[in-house]
Coordinates of C-alpha atoms in Angstrom, one line a residue:
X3 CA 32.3 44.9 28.9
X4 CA 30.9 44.3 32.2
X5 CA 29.9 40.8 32.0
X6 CA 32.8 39.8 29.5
X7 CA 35.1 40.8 32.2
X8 CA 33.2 38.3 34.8
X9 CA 32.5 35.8 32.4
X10 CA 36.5 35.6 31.9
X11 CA 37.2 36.1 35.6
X12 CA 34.9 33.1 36.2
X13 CA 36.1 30.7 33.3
X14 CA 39.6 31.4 34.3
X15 CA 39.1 30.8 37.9
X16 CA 37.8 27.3 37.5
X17 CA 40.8 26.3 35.5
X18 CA 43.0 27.8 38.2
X19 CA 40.8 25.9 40.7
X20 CA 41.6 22.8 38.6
X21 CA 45.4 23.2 37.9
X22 CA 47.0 23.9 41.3
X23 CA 46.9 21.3 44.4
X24 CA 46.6 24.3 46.5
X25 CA 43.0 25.0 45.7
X26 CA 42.0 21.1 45.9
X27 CA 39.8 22.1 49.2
X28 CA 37.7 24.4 47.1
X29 CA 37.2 22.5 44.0
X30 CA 39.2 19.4 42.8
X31 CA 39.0 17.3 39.4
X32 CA 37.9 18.4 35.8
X33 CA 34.7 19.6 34.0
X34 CA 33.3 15.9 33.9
X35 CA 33.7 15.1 37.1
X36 CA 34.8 16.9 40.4
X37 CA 34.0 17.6 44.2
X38 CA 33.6 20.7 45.7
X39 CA 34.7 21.8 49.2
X40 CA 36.4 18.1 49.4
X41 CA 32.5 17.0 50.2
X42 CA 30.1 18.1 47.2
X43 CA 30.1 15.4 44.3
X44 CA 29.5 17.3 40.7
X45 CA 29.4 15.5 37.5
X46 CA 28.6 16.4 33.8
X47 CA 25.2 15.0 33.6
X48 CA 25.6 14.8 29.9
X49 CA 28.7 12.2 30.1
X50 CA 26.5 10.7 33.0
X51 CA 24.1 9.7 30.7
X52 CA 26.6 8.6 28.1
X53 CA 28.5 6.1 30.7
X54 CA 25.1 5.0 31.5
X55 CA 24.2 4.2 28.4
X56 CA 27.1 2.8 27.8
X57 CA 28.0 0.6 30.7
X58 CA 24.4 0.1 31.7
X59 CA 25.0 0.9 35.2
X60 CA 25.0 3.4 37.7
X61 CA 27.0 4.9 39.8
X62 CA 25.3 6.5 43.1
X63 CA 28.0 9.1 43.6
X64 CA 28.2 9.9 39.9
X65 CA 24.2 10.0 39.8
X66 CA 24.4 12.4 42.6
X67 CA 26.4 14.6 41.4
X68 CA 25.0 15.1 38.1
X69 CA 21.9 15.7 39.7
X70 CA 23.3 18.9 41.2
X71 CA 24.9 20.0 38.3
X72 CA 21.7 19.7 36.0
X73 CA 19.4 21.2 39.1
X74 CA 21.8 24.6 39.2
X75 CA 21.8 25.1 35.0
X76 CA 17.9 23.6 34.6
X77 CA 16.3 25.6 37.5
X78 CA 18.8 28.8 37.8
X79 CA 21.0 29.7 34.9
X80 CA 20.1 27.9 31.8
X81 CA 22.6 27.2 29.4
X82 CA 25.2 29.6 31.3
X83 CA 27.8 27.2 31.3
X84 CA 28.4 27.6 27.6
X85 CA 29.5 31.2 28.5
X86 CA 31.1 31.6 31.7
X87 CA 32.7 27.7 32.5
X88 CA 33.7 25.7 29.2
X89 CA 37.1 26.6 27.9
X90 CA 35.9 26.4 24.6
X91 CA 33.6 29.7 24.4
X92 CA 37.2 32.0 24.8
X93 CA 38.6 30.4 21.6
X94 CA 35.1 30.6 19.6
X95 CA 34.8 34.5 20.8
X96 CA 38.3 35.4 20.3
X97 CA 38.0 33.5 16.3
X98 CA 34.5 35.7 16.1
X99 CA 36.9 39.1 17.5
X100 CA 39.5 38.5 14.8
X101 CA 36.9 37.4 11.9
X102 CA 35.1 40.6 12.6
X103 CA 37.8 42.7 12.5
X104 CA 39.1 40.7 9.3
X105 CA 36.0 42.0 7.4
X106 CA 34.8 38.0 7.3
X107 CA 31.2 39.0 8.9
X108 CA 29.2 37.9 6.1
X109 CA 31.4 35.6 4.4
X110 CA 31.2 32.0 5.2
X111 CA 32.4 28.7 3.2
X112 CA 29.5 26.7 4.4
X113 CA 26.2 27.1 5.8
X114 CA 24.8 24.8 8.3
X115 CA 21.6 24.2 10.1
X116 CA 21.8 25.5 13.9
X117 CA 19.5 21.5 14.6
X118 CA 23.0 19.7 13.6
X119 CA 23.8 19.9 17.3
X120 CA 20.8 18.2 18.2
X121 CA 21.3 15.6 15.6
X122 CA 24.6 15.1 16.9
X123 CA 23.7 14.9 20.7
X124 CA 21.0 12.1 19.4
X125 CA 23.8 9.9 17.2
X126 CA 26.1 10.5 20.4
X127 CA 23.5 9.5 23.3
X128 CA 22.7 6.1 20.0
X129 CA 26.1 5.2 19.5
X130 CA 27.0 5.0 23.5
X131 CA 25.0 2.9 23.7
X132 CA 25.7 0.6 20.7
X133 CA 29.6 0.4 20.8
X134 CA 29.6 0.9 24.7
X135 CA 32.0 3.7 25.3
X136 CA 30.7 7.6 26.0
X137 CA 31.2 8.7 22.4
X138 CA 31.3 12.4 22.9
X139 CA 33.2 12.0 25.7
X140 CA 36.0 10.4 24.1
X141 CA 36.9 12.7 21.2
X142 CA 35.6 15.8 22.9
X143 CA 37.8 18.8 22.0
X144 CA 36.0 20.3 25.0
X145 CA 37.9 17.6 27.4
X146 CA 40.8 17.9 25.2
X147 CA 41.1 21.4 25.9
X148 CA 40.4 21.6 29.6
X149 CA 42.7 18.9 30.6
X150 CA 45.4 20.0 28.9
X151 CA 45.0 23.5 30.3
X152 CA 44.8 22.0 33.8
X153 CA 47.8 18.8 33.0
X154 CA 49.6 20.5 30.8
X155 CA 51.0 19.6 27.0
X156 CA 50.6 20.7 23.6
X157 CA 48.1 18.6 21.6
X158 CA 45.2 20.7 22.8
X159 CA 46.8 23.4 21.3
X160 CA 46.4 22.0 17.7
X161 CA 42.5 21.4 18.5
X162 CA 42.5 25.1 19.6
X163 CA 43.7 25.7 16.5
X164 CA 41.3 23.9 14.2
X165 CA 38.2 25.4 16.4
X166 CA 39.8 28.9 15.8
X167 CA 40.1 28.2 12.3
X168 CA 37.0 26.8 11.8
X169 CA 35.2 29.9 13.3
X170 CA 37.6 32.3 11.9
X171 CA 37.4 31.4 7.7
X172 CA 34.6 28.8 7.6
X173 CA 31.4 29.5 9.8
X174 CA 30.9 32.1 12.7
X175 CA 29.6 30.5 15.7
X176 CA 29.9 26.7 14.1
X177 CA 31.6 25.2 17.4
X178 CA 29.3 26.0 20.2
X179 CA 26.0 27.0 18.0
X180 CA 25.8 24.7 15.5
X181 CA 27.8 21.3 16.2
X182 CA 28.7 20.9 19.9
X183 CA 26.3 18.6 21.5
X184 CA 26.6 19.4 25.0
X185 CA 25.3 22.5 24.4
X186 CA 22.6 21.1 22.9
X187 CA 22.0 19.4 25.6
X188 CA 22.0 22.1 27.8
X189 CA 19.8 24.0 25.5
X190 CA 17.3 21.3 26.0
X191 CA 17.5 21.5 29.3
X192 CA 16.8 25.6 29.9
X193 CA 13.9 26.6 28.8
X194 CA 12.3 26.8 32.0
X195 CA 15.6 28.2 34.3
X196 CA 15.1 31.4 36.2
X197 CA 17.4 33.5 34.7
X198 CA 16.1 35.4 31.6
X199 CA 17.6 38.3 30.0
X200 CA 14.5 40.8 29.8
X201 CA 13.4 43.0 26.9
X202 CA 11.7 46.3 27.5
X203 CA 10.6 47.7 24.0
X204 CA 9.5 51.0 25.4
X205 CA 13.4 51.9 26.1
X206 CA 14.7 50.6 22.8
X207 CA 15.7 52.8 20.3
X208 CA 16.0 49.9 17.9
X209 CA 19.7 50.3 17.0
X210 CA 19.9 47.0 16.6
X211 CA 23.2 46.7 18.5
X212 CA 22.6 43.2 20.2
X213 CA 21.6 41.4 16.9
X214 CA 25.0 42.1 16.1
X215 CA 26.4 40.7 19.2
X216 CA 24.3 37.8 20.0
X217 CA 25.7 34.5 19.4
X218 CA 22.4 33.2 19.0
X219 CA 20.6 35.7 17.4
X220 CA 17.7 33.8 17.1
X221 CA 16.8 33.9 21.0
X222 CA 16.4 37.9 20.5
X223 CA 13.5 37.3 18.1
X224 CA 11.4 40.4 20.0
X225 CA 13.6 42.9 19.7
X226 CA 12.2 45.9 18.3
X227 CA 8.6 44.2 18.6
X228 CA 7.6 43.6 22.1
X229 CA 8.3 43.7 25.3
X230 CA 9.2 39.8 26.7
X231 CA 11.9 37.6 28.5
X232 CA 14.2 35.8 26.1
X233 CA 12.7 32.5 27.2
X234 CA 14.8 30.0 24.6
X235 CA 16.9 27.4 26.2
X236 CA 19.3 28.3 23.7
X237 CA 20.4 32.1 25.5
X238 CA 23.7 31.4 27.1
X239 CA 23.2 33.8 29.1
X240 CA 26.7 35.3 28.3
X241 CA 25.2 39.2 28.5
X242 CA 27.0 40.5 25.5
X243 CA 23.4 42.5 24.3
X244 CA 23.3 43.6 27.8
X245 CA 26.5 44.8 27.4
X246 CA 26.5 46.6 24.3
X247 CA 22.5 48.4 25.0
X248 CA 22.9 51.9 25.6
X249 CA 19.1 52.2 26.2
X250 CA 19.2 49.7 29.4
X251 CA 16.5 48.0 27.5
X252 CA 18.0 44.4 28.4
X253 CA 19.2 43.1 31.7
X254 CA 19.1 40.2 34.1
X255 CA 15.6 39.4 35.5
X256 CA 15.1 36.6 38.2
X257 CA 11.8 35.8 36.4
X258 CA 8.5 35.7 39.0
X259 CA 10.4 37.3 41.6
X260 CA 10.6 40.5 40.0
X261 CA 7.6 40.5 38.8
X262 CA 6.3 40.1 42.1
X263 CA 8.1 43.3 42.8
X264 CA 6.6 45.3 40.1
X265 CA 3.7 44.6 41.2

C-alpha cells in the first residue's frame, strides 16, 4: 500500500495545486501547459508536438518547457506520469478494484492488441498535421477530466463514467494500456530512464503475486527466471509488485548508481 498511498497523495496534490489561486506561486495552469514557482515553464511535450505539427510553428516558451518535462520522465522516471500525475489512472484502478472484486478477472467482451496505442499515437501525430488542429488534444478525456476537476462542472463526469465502464465490463486495463496514446508516447520515450524496478530471483518464492498486480504484466517477463531490471518503457512505475512482494524481491533501483555501490 505504500506507494498507492503516495501515488494518490501526489496525483491529488497537483489537482489541488491546479484548483485553488492560493497555490498559483507553487504551480499554476493544467497538465498541458503550466509554470512552476511563477518562473519554470512546463509543457506536455506530447501536445507540443501536436501544435507543431499542426500550426507549423514554434513557440520558444512552449519548446522550453516541454523540454523539461520530457528530460525529467526520459532520463529519471520513465513513464511515471501514467501512475502518480494523470487523473485518469484513479478511475482505471478503481474500474480494475471493482471488476476484481465482481469476479470479471478473466471475462472480457473484447480483446485488443496492447500496439493499438501506438497506432493511435501515429494516426494522432498524421492527422495534426493534415487537418491542422492537435487531434488528441482536442477530444482527450485526459484534458476533459483534469479541467473539469480543477474548473469545475459535470461533463467530465460522464467521460469518467464511460472509462469506468469500459474497464469495469469490457477490457481490464483498455484506457491507459491499450488505447491512450500519450502513454504511448511516454512508453516510447522510457526505455532508457533511471528508474527501474529491480528483480532479484534469489529472494523470490515465485508466488506470483505481482503478475496479478501489474498493469502491464508484460514488463515483468523475468519473474521467476532471472535476476534483471524491468528495463521496458512500458513500467509505469506505479510500484504495485513492489507493494504486494513479501520476499522484498522487487524494489526501486537508481540503475548504475547502485550498482556502483554493490560493487
Amino acid at each position: 500500500m505504500k506507494y498507492l498511498i503516495l501515488r494518490r497523495i501526489v496525483q491529488l496534490s497537483i489537482l489541488t495545486f491546479f484548483s485553488f489561486g492560493v497555490f498559483n506561486f507553487i504551480l499554476k495552469g493544467n497538465l498541458s501547459s503550466s509554470v512552476l514557482f511563477s518562473s519554470v515553464p512546463l509543457s506536455d511535450p506530447f501536445a507540443f508536438i501536436q501544435l507543431v505539427l499542426a500550426s507549423l510553428q514554434v513557440d520558444l516558451v512552449a519548446l522550453s518547457g516541454a523540454l523539461i518535462v520530457f528530460l525529467f520522465y526520459a532520463i529519471f522516471t520513465g513513464r511515471a506520469f501514467c501512475a502518480w500525475v494523470c487523473p485518469v489512472n484513479i478511475i482505471t484502478d478503481f474500474a480494475y478494484f471493482v471488476r476484481n472484486k465482481l469476479g470479471f478477472n478473466q471475462a472480457r467482451v473484447f480483446n485488443v492488441n496492447k500496439n493499438l496505442r501506438y497506432y493511435i499515437l501515429a494516426f494522432v501525430l498524421v492527422f495534426s498535421f493534415l487537418f491542422s488542429f492537435p487531434v488528441f488534444e482536442e477530444f482527450s478525456y485526459i484534458g476533459i477530466i483534469q479541467r473539469g476537476v480543477i474548473f469545475g462542472g459535470i461533463s467530465w463526469l460522464f467521460v469518467a463514467l464511460i472509462i469506468f465502464c469500459i474497464d469495469t465490463f469490457f477490457s481490464p486495463r483498455f484506457t491507459c494500456s491499450h488505447f491512450c496514446p500519450l502513454g504511448a508516447f511516454w512508453a516510447l520515450s522510457s526505455h532508457f530512464s533511471l528508474l527501474k524496478v529491480r528483480y532479484n530471483l534469489q529472494k523470490c518464492t515465485k508466488c506470483y503475486k505481482c503478475l496479478g498486480v501489474c498493469p502491464e504484466k508484460q514488463v515483468l517477463w523475468m519473474i521467476g527466471k532471472e535476476n534483471q531490471d524491468v528495463k521496458s518503457g512500458e513500467c509505469i512505475r506505479c510500484g504495485k509488485c513492489i507493494d504486494v512482494c513479501g520476499d522484498d524481491a522487487l524494489g526501486f533501483s537508481i540503475i548504475n548508481l547502485r550498482r556502483e555501490n554493490e560493487k
